[in-house]
mmCIF file of C-alpha atoms in Angstrom:
data_model
loop_
_atom_site.group_PDB
_atom_site.id
_atom_site.type_symbol
_atom_site.label_atom_id
_atom_site.label_comp_id
_atom_site.label_asym_id
_atom_site.label_seq_id
_atom_site.Cartn_x
_atom_site.Cartn_y
_atom_site.Cartn_z
ATOM 1 C CA MET A 1 101.545 -30.109 -62.271
ATOM 2 C CA ASP A 2 104.718 -31.546 -63.748
ATOM 3 C CA ASP A 3 106.723 -32.129 -60.552
ATOM 4 C CA ILE A 4 104.414 -34.010 -58.206
ATOM 5 C CA GLY A 5 107.316 -35.464 -56.242
ATOM 6 C CA GLY A 6 108.782 -32.029 -55.653
ATOM 7 C CA LEU A 7 105.429 -30.591 -54.635
ATOM 8 C CA ASN A 8 104.837 -33.323 -52.055
ATOM 9 C CA ARG A 9 108.431 -33.131 -50.817
ATOM 10 C CA ASP A 10 108.106 -29.397 -50.241
ATOM 11 C CA GLY A 11 104.626 -29.880 -48.821
ATOM 12 C CA TRP A 12 105.880 -32.270 -46.156
ATOM 13 C CA ASN A 13 108.642 -29.823 -45.323
ATOM 14 C CA ARG A 14 105.951 -27.230 -44.679
ATOM 15 C CA LEU A 15 103.934 -29.698 -42.613
ATOM 16 C CA VAL A 16 106.963 -30.177 -40.372
ATOM 17 C CA ASP A 17 107.048 -26.418 -39.841
ATOM 18 C CA GLU A 18 103.333 -26.524 -38.970
ATOM 19 C CA ASN A 19 103.794 -29.396 -36.470
ATOM 20 C CA ASN A 20 101.513 -31.779 -38.323
ATOM 21 C CA VAL A 21 100.692 -34.864 -36.245
ATOM 22 C CA TRP A 22 102.693 -37.138 -38.571
ATOM 23 C CA THR A 23 105.822 -34.996 -38.181
ATOM 24 C CA ARG A 24 106.068 -34.923 -34.372
ATOM 25 C CA PRO A 25 109.054 -36.842 -32.981
ATOM 26 C CA VAL A 26 108.537 -39.398 -30.249
ATOM 27 C CA SER A 27 109.411 -38.512 -26.670
ATOM 28 C CA PRO A 28 112.511 -39.605 -24.724
ATOM 29 C CA ASP A 29 110.211 -41.589 -22.427
ATOM 30 C CA LEU A 30 108.877 -43.606 -25.352
ATOM 31 C CA ILE A 31 112.436 -44.324 -26.496
ATOM 32 C CA ALA A 32 113.367 -45.446 -22.971
ATOM 33 C CA ARG A 33 110.432 -47.846 -22.921
ATOM 34 C CA ALA A 34 111.402 -49.221 -26.328
ATOM 35 C CA ARG A 35 114.909 -49.928 -25.023
ATOM 36 C CA SER A 36 113.337 -52.083 -22.322
ATOM 37 C CA GLY A 37 111.245 -53.987 -24.873
ATOM 38 C CA ASP A 38 107.993 -52.064 -24.384
ATOM 39 C CA TRP A 39 107.147 -50.675 -27.816
ATOM 40 C CA ALA A 40 104.423 -50.613 -30.441
ATOM 41 C CA LEU A 41 103.984 -48.989 -33.860
ATOM 42 C CA ILE A 42 101.140 -48.101 -36.175
ATOM 43 C CA LEU A 43 100.924 -48.713 -39.911
ATOM 44 C CA THR A 44 97.495 -47.054 -40.041
ATOM 45 C CA PRO A 45 96.114 -44.198 -37.929
ATOM 46 C CA ASN A 46 94.772 -46.077 -34.903
ATOM 47 C CA LYS A 47 95.371 -49.823 -34.678
ATOM 48 C CA LEU A 48 98.706 -51.080 -33.434
ATOM 49 C CA ALA A 49 100.518 -53.368 -35.833
ATOM 50 C CA PRO A 50 100.645 -56.769 -34.092
ATOM 51 C CA ARG A 51 104.059 -57.493 -32.596
ATOM 52 C CA ASP A 52 104.140 -60.925 -34.204
ATOM 53 C CA TRP A 53 104.062 -59.203 -37.609
ATOM 54 C CA PHE A 54 107.598 -57.957 -36.882
ATOM 55 C CA GLY A 55 109.217 -61.065 -35.493
ATOM 56 C CA GLU A 56 112.409 -60.525 -33.515
ATOM 57 C CA VAL A 57 113.832 -57.100 -34.406
ATOM 58 C CA THR A 58 117.049 -57.152 -32.368
ATOM 59 C CA GLY A 59 119.987 -57.083 -34.754
ATOM 60 C CA LYS A 60 117.733 -57.084 -37.816
ATOM 61 C CA ASP A 61 118.179 -54.682 -40.731
ATOM 62 C CA ILE A 62 114.989 -52.645 -41.126
ATOM 63 C CA LEU A 63 114.005 -50.107 -43.765
ATOM 64 C CA CYS A 64 111.450 -47.510 -42.668
ATOM 65 C CA LEU A 65 110.094 -46.591 -46.085
ATOM 66 C CA ALA A 66 108.527 -43.151 -46.608
ATOM 67 C CA SER A 67 108.199 -42.924 -42.828
ATOM 68 C CA GLY A 68 110.336 -39.993 -41.746
ATOM 69 C CA GLY A 69 109.220 -37.765 -38.912
ATOM 70 C CA GLY A 70 111.115 -39.115 -35.922
ATOM 71 C CA GLN A 71 108.436 -41.668 -35.091
ATOM 72 C CA GLN A 72 108.863 -45.290 -36.222
ATOM 73 C CA GLY A 73 112.575 -45.403 -37.064
ATOM 74 C CA PRO A 74 113.858 -44.261 -33.667
ATOM 75 C CA VAL A 75 111.561 -46.686 -31.845
ATOM 76 C CA LEU A 76 112.849 -49.630 -33.860
ATOM 77 C CA SER A 77 116.418 -48.487 -33.321
ATOM 78 C CA ALA A 78 115.837 -48.294 -29.565
ATOM 79 C CA ALA A 79 114.371 -51.799 -29.728
ATOM 80 C CA GLY A 80 117.697 -53.051 -31.114
ATOM 81 C CA ALA A 81 117.283 -52.970 -34.893
ATOM 82 C CA ASN A 82 119.693 -51.566 -37.472
ATOM 83 C CA VAL A 83 117.458 -48.913 -39.028
ATOM 84 C CA SER A 84 117.538 -46.959 -42.265
ATOM 85 C CA VAL A 85 114.876 -44.273 -42.660
ATOM 86 C CA PHE A 86 114.035 -43.369 -46.266
ATOM 87 C CA ASP A 87 111.876 -40.354 -47.089
ATOM 88 C CA ALA A 88 111.479 -37.617 -49.706
ATOM 89 C CA SER A 89 111.336 -34.770 -47.160
ATOM 90 C CA PRO A 90 114.613 -33.458 -45.733
ATOM 91 C CA LYS A 91 112.788 -31.938 -42.761
ATOM 92 C CA GLN A 92 111.061 -35.221 -41.977
ATOM 93 C CA LEU A 93 114.422 -36.986 -42.013
ATOM 94 C CA ALA A 94 115.851 -34.252 -39.807
ATOM 95 C CA GLN A 95 113.306 -35.246 -37.163
ATOM 96 C CA ASP A 96 114.718 -38.782 -37.125
ATOM 97 C CA ALA A 97 118.272 -37.465 -36.927
ATOM 98 C CA MET A 98 117.281 -35.172 -34.060
ATOM 99 C CA VAL A 99 115.785 -38.022 -32.013
ATOM 100 C CA ALA A 100 118.824 -40.203 -32.695
ATOM 101 C CA ALA A 101 121.192 -37.466 -31.477
ATOM 102 C CA ARG A 102 118.999 -36.617 -28.481
ATOM 103 C CA ASP A 103 118.646 -40.198 -27.278
ATOM 104 C CA GLY A 104 121.947 -41.731 -28.357
ATOM 105 C CA LEU A 105 120.532 -43.930 -31.104
ATOM 106 C CA THR A 106 122.207 -45.203 -34.228
ATOM 107 C CA LEU A 107 120.218 -44.962 -37.449
ATOM 108 C CA THR A 108 120.835 -43.755 -40.966
ATOM 109 C CA THR A 109 118.694 -41.485 -43.109
ATOM 110 C CA GLN A 110 118.428 -41.472 -46.876
ATOM 111 C CA ILE A 111 116.523 -39.019 -49.057
ATOM 112 C CA GLY A 112 114.638 -40.188 -52.138
ATOM 113 C CA PHE A 113 111.297 -41.174 -53.635
ATOM 114 C CA MET A 114 109.786 -44.497 -52.641
ATOM 115 C CA HIS A 115 109.634 -45.956 -56.161
ATOM 116 C CA ASP A 116 113.448 -45.817 -56.487
ATOM 117 C CA LEU A 117 115.508 -47.563 -53.804
ATOM 118 C CA GLY A 118 118.582 -47.773 -56.012
ATOM 119 C CA CYS A 119 120.776 -46.579 -53.145
ATOM 120 C CA PHE A 120 120.250 -50.001 -51.516
ATOM 121 C CA ALA A 121 121.672 -53.276 -52.811
ATOM 122 C CA ASP A 122 119.548 -56.333 -53.453
ATOM 123 C CA GLY A 123 118.749 -58.236 -50.265
ATOM 124 C CA SER A 124 119.751 -55.446 -47.864
ATOM 125 C CA PHE A 125 116.921 -55.762 -45.333
ATOM 126 C CA ASP A 126 115.037 -58.233 -43.172
ATOM 127 C CA LEU A 127 111.958 -56.010 -42.832
ATOM 128 C CA VAL A 128 110.400 -53.077 -44.680
ATOM 129 C CA PHE A 129 108.054 -50.942 -42.565
ATOM 130 C CA HIS A 130 105.881 -48.799 -44.835
ATOM 131 C CA PRO A 131 103.073 -46.882 -43.066
ATOM 132 C CA VAL A 132 100.307 -45.119 -45.015
ATOM 133 C CA SER A 133 102.176 -42.960 -47.525
ATOM 134 C CA ASN A 134 101.891 -44.441 -51.003
ATOM 135 C CA CYS A 135 98.843 -42.211 -51.551
ATOM 136 C CA PHE A 136 101.459 -39.538 -52.339
ATOM 137 C CA ALA A 137 102.948 -41.579 -55.197
ATOM 138 C CA PRO A 138 101.393 -41.577 -58.702
ATOM 139 C CA GLU A 139 102.249 -45.277 -59.179
ATOM 140 C CA ILE A 140 102.771 -47.969 -56.571
ATOM 141 C CA GLU A 141 103.675 -51.169 -58.386
ATOM 142 C CA PRO A 142 107.272 -49.903 -58.750
ATOM 143 C CA VAL A 143 107.272 -49.430 -54.965
ATOM 144 C CA TRP A 144 106.336 -53.070 -54.370
ATOM 145 C CA ARG A 145 108.950 -54.286 -56.835
ATOM 146 C CA GLU A 146 111.657 -52.267 -55.103
ATOM 147 C CA CYS A 147 110.547 -53.539 -51.688
ATOM 148 C CA PHE A 148 110.785 -57.114 -52.956
ATOM 149 C CA ARG A 149 114.253 -56.480 -54.401
ATOM 150 C CA VAL A 150 115.789 -54.988 -51.255
ATOM 151 C CA LEU A 151 114.370 -57.667 -48.943
ATOM 152 C CA ARG A 152 116.194 -60.890 -48.158
ATOM 153 C CA PRO A 153 114.408 -64.220 -48.675
ATOM 154 C CA GLY A 154 112.064 -64.707 -45.732
ATOM 155 C CA GLY A 155 111.920 -60.958 -45.134
ATOM 156 C CA ALA A 156 108.626 -59.197 -44.488
ATOM 157 C CA LEU A 157 106.886 -56.128 -45.880
ATOM 158 C CA LEU A 158 104.503 -54.384 -43.467
ATOM 159 C CA ALA A 159 102.430 -51.829 -45.365
ATOM 160 C CA GLY A 160 99.577 -49.451 -44.631
ATOM 161 C CA PHE A 161 97.497 -47.798 -47.333
ATOM 162 C CA MET A 162 94.260 -45.940 -48.018
ATOM 163 C CA ASN A 163 91.002 -47.625 -48.936
ATOM 164 C CA PRO A 164 90.594 -46.465 -52.560
ATOM 165 C CA HIS A 165 86.889 -45.851 -52.027
ATOM 166 C CA VAL A 166 87.508 -42.813 -49.802
ATOM 167 C CA TYR A 167 88.498 -40.935 -52.952
ATOM 168 C CA LEU A 168 85.016 -41.247 -54.450
ATOM 169 C CA PHE A 169 83.661 -38.411 -52.365
ATOM 170 C CA ASP A 170 83.467 -34.645 -52.782
ATOM 171 C CA LEU A 171 85.908 -32.920 -50.429
ATOM 172 C CA ASP A 172 83.724 -29.928 -49.574
ATOM 173 C CA ALA A 173 80.742 -32.183 -48.822
ATOM 174 C CA GLN A 174 82.908 -34.215 -46.426
ATOM 175 C CA GLU A 175 83.674 -31.014 -44.542
ATOM 176 C CA ARG A 176 79.900 -30.705 -44.031
ATOM 177 C CA GLY A 177 79.679 -34.301 -42.824
ATOM 178 C CA GLU A 178 78.175 -35.594 -46.071
ATOM 179 C CA LEU A 179 79.306 -38.388 -48.364
ATOM 180 C CA LEU A 180 78.577 -37.252 -51.905
ATOM 181 C CA ALA A 181 79.966 -39.517 -54.627
ATOM 182 C CA ARG A 182 81.672 -37.310 -57.199
ATOM 183 C CA PHE A 183 84.809 -38.850 -58.674
ATOM 184 C CA ASP A 184 85.663 -41.906 -60.724
ATOM 185 C CA LEU A 185 88.443 -44.215 -59.579
ATOM 186 C CA PRO A 186 91.370 -44.274 -59.711
ATOM 187 C CA TYR A 187 91.467 -40.660 -58.563
ATOM 188 C CA ALA A 188 94.230 -38.037 -58.507
ATOM 189 C CA ASP A 189 93.978 -34.562 -56.952
ATOM 190 C CA SER A 190 96.262 -33.189 -59.641
ATOM 191 C CA ARG A 191 94.139 -34.569 -62.496
ATOM 192 C CA ASP A 192 90.553 -34.637 -61.269
ATOM 193 C CA LEU A 193 90.104 -31.388 -59.355
ATOM 194 C CA PRO A 194 89.287 -28.188 -61.247
ATOM 195 C CA ALA A 195 92.173 -25.720 -61.145
ATOM 196 C CA ASP A 196 90.581 -23.446 -58.544
ATOM 197 C CA GLU A 197 89.808 -26.350 -56.193
ATOM 198 C CA LEU A 198 93.277 -27.775 -56.653
ATOM 199 C CA ASP A 199 94.844 -24.430 -55.806
ATOM 200 C CA ARG A 200 92.772 -24.218 -52.617
ATOM 201 C CA LEU A 201 93.700 -27.770 -51.650
ATOM 202 C CA VAL A 202 97.425 -27.202 -52.114
ATOM 203 C CA ALA A 203 97.265 -23.888 -50.252
ATOM 204 C CA ARG A 204 95.579 -25.626 -47.318
ATOM 205 C CA ASP A 205 97.208 -29.081 -47.224
ATOM 206 C CA HIS A 206 100.423 -28.443 -49.240
ATOM 207 C CA ILE A 207 100.307 -31.957 -50.713
ATOM 208 C CA VAL A 208 98.336 -33.912 -53.303
ATOM 209 C CA GLU A 209 97.140 -37.508 -53.184
ATOM 210 C CA PHE A 210 96.407 -40.401 -55.521
ATOM 211 C CA SER A 211 94.045 -43.318 -55.070
ATOM 212 C CA HIS A 212 95.280 -46.784 -55.956
ATOM 213 C CA SER A 213 93.065 -49.760 -56.641
ATOM 214 C CA LEU A 214 93.115 -52.887 -54.510
ATOM 215 C CA GLU A 215 94.357 -54.635 -57.649
ATOM 216 C CA THR A 216 97.542 -52.543 -57.514
ATOM 217 C CA GLN A 217 97.774 -52.394 -53.718
ATOM 218 C CA ILE A 218 97.286 -56.078 -52.931
ATOM 219 C CA GLY A 219 97.534 -57.579 -56.395
ATOM 220 C CA GLY A 220 100.642 -55.497 -56.982
ATOM 221 C CA GLN A 221 102.355 -57.041 -53.972
ATOM 222 C CA LEU A 222 101.489 -60.502 -55.262
ATOM 223 C CA ARG A 223 102.744 -59.675 -58.761
ATOM 224 C CA ALA A 224 106.007 -58.443 -57.261
ATOM 225 C CA GLY A 225 106.468 -61.928 -55.778
ATOM 226 C CA PHE A 226 105.196 -61.478 -52.219
ATOM 227 C CA MET A 227 103.037 -63.917 -50.294
ATOM 228 C CA LEU A 228 100.327 -62.200 -48.236
ATOM 229 C CA THR A 229 100.111 -63.512 -44.668
ATOM 230 C CA HIS A 230 98.009 -61.009 -42.659
ATOM 231 C CA PHE A 231 95.546 -58.148 -43.165
ATOM 232 C CA PHE A 232 93.500 -55.696 -41.094
ATOM 233 C CA GLU A 233 91.262 -52.642 -41.548
ATOM 234 C CA ASP A 234 91.331 -49.294 -39.716
ATOM 235 C CA THR A 235 89.662 -45.872 -39.688
ATOM 236 C CA ASP A 236 90.708 -42.210 -39.838
ATOM 237 C CA LEU A 237 92.755 -40.714 -37.002
ATOM 238 C CA GLU A 238 89.865 -38.470 -35.953
ATOM 239 C CA PRO A 239 86.180 -39.494 -36.056
ATOM 240 C CA SER A 240 84.796 -38.801 -39.521
ATOM 241 C CA ARG A 241 81.641 -39.345 -41.522
ATOM 242 C CA ARG A 242 83.423 -41.717 -43.899
ATOM 243 C CA SER A 243 84.890 -43.749 -41.029
ATOM 244 C CA ARG A 244 81.366 -44.396 -39.756
ATOM 245 C CA SER A 245 80.478 -45.953 -43.104
ATOM 246 C CA MET A 246 83.573 -47.962 -44.015
ATOM 247 C CA PRO A 247 87.189 -48.693 -43.136
ATOM 248 C CA THR A 248 89.370 -45.935 -44.537
ATOM 249 C CA THR A 249 92.762 -47.630 -44.272
ATOM 250 C CA PHE A 250 94.161 -51.148 -44.626
ATOM 251 C CA ALA A 251 97.342 -52.896 -43.511
ATOM 252 C CA THR A 252 99.052 -55.965 -44.925
ATOM 253 C CA ARG A 253 101.900 -58.215 -43.968
ATOM 254 C CA ALA A 254 103.615 -60.042 -46.827
ATOM 255 C CA ILE A 255 106.796 -62.100 -47.039
ATOM 256 C CA LYS A 256 109.401 -62.651 -49.714
ATOM 257 C CA PRO A 257 109.628 -66.431 -50.222
#
């Protein structure tokens, strides 16, 4: 697979067509509540990101990074922020534009891959909100460096990401409720699955994933210049065998000094 970015872009377009849970726009009622100050967002599948991780959002410039789908960006806009939603999938971005038009919100959308934020000047944002999505990028340290660049001093990066250990296990065995260690880490669908298994995966899920070590997830943020301030663990959206054994997702809050 030579064009991983294109495959995942097209895959997310297809997931929008299939009404995947991470492509469903928020309701007008939720936007109305956000306008009144009653709002919450997730970086990982289940736990709410603490409100004090955000600070005051009214009037702040916020980048929703790789988080199209009409979910987080419109809520932050309704809460009073100046929001830019950046995503590789045109159909995911169209969901944000639809909610903005439906509910009279102002936000901008920008298409691109998360490792290249060259469309934004240095120091453009007060907050970067980056829910679990860097598992679709082959490398993540460039993502952290770009986040650091586009943030202003004192700005915060809120990021969700996969526990790398979930990628140890055989996919078919997980479907049977078993955890069978099979792969070495770091793992990549496109590299480590036999061709027939990879074809079945792409036909079913439309996208491919990459594991990233904690050294590149957390250490990479530190190397980019961030200071880590908060951390929590979470599980899969639906009950799963692996979630009974370990946290499957993590979230961090880091600031640019």
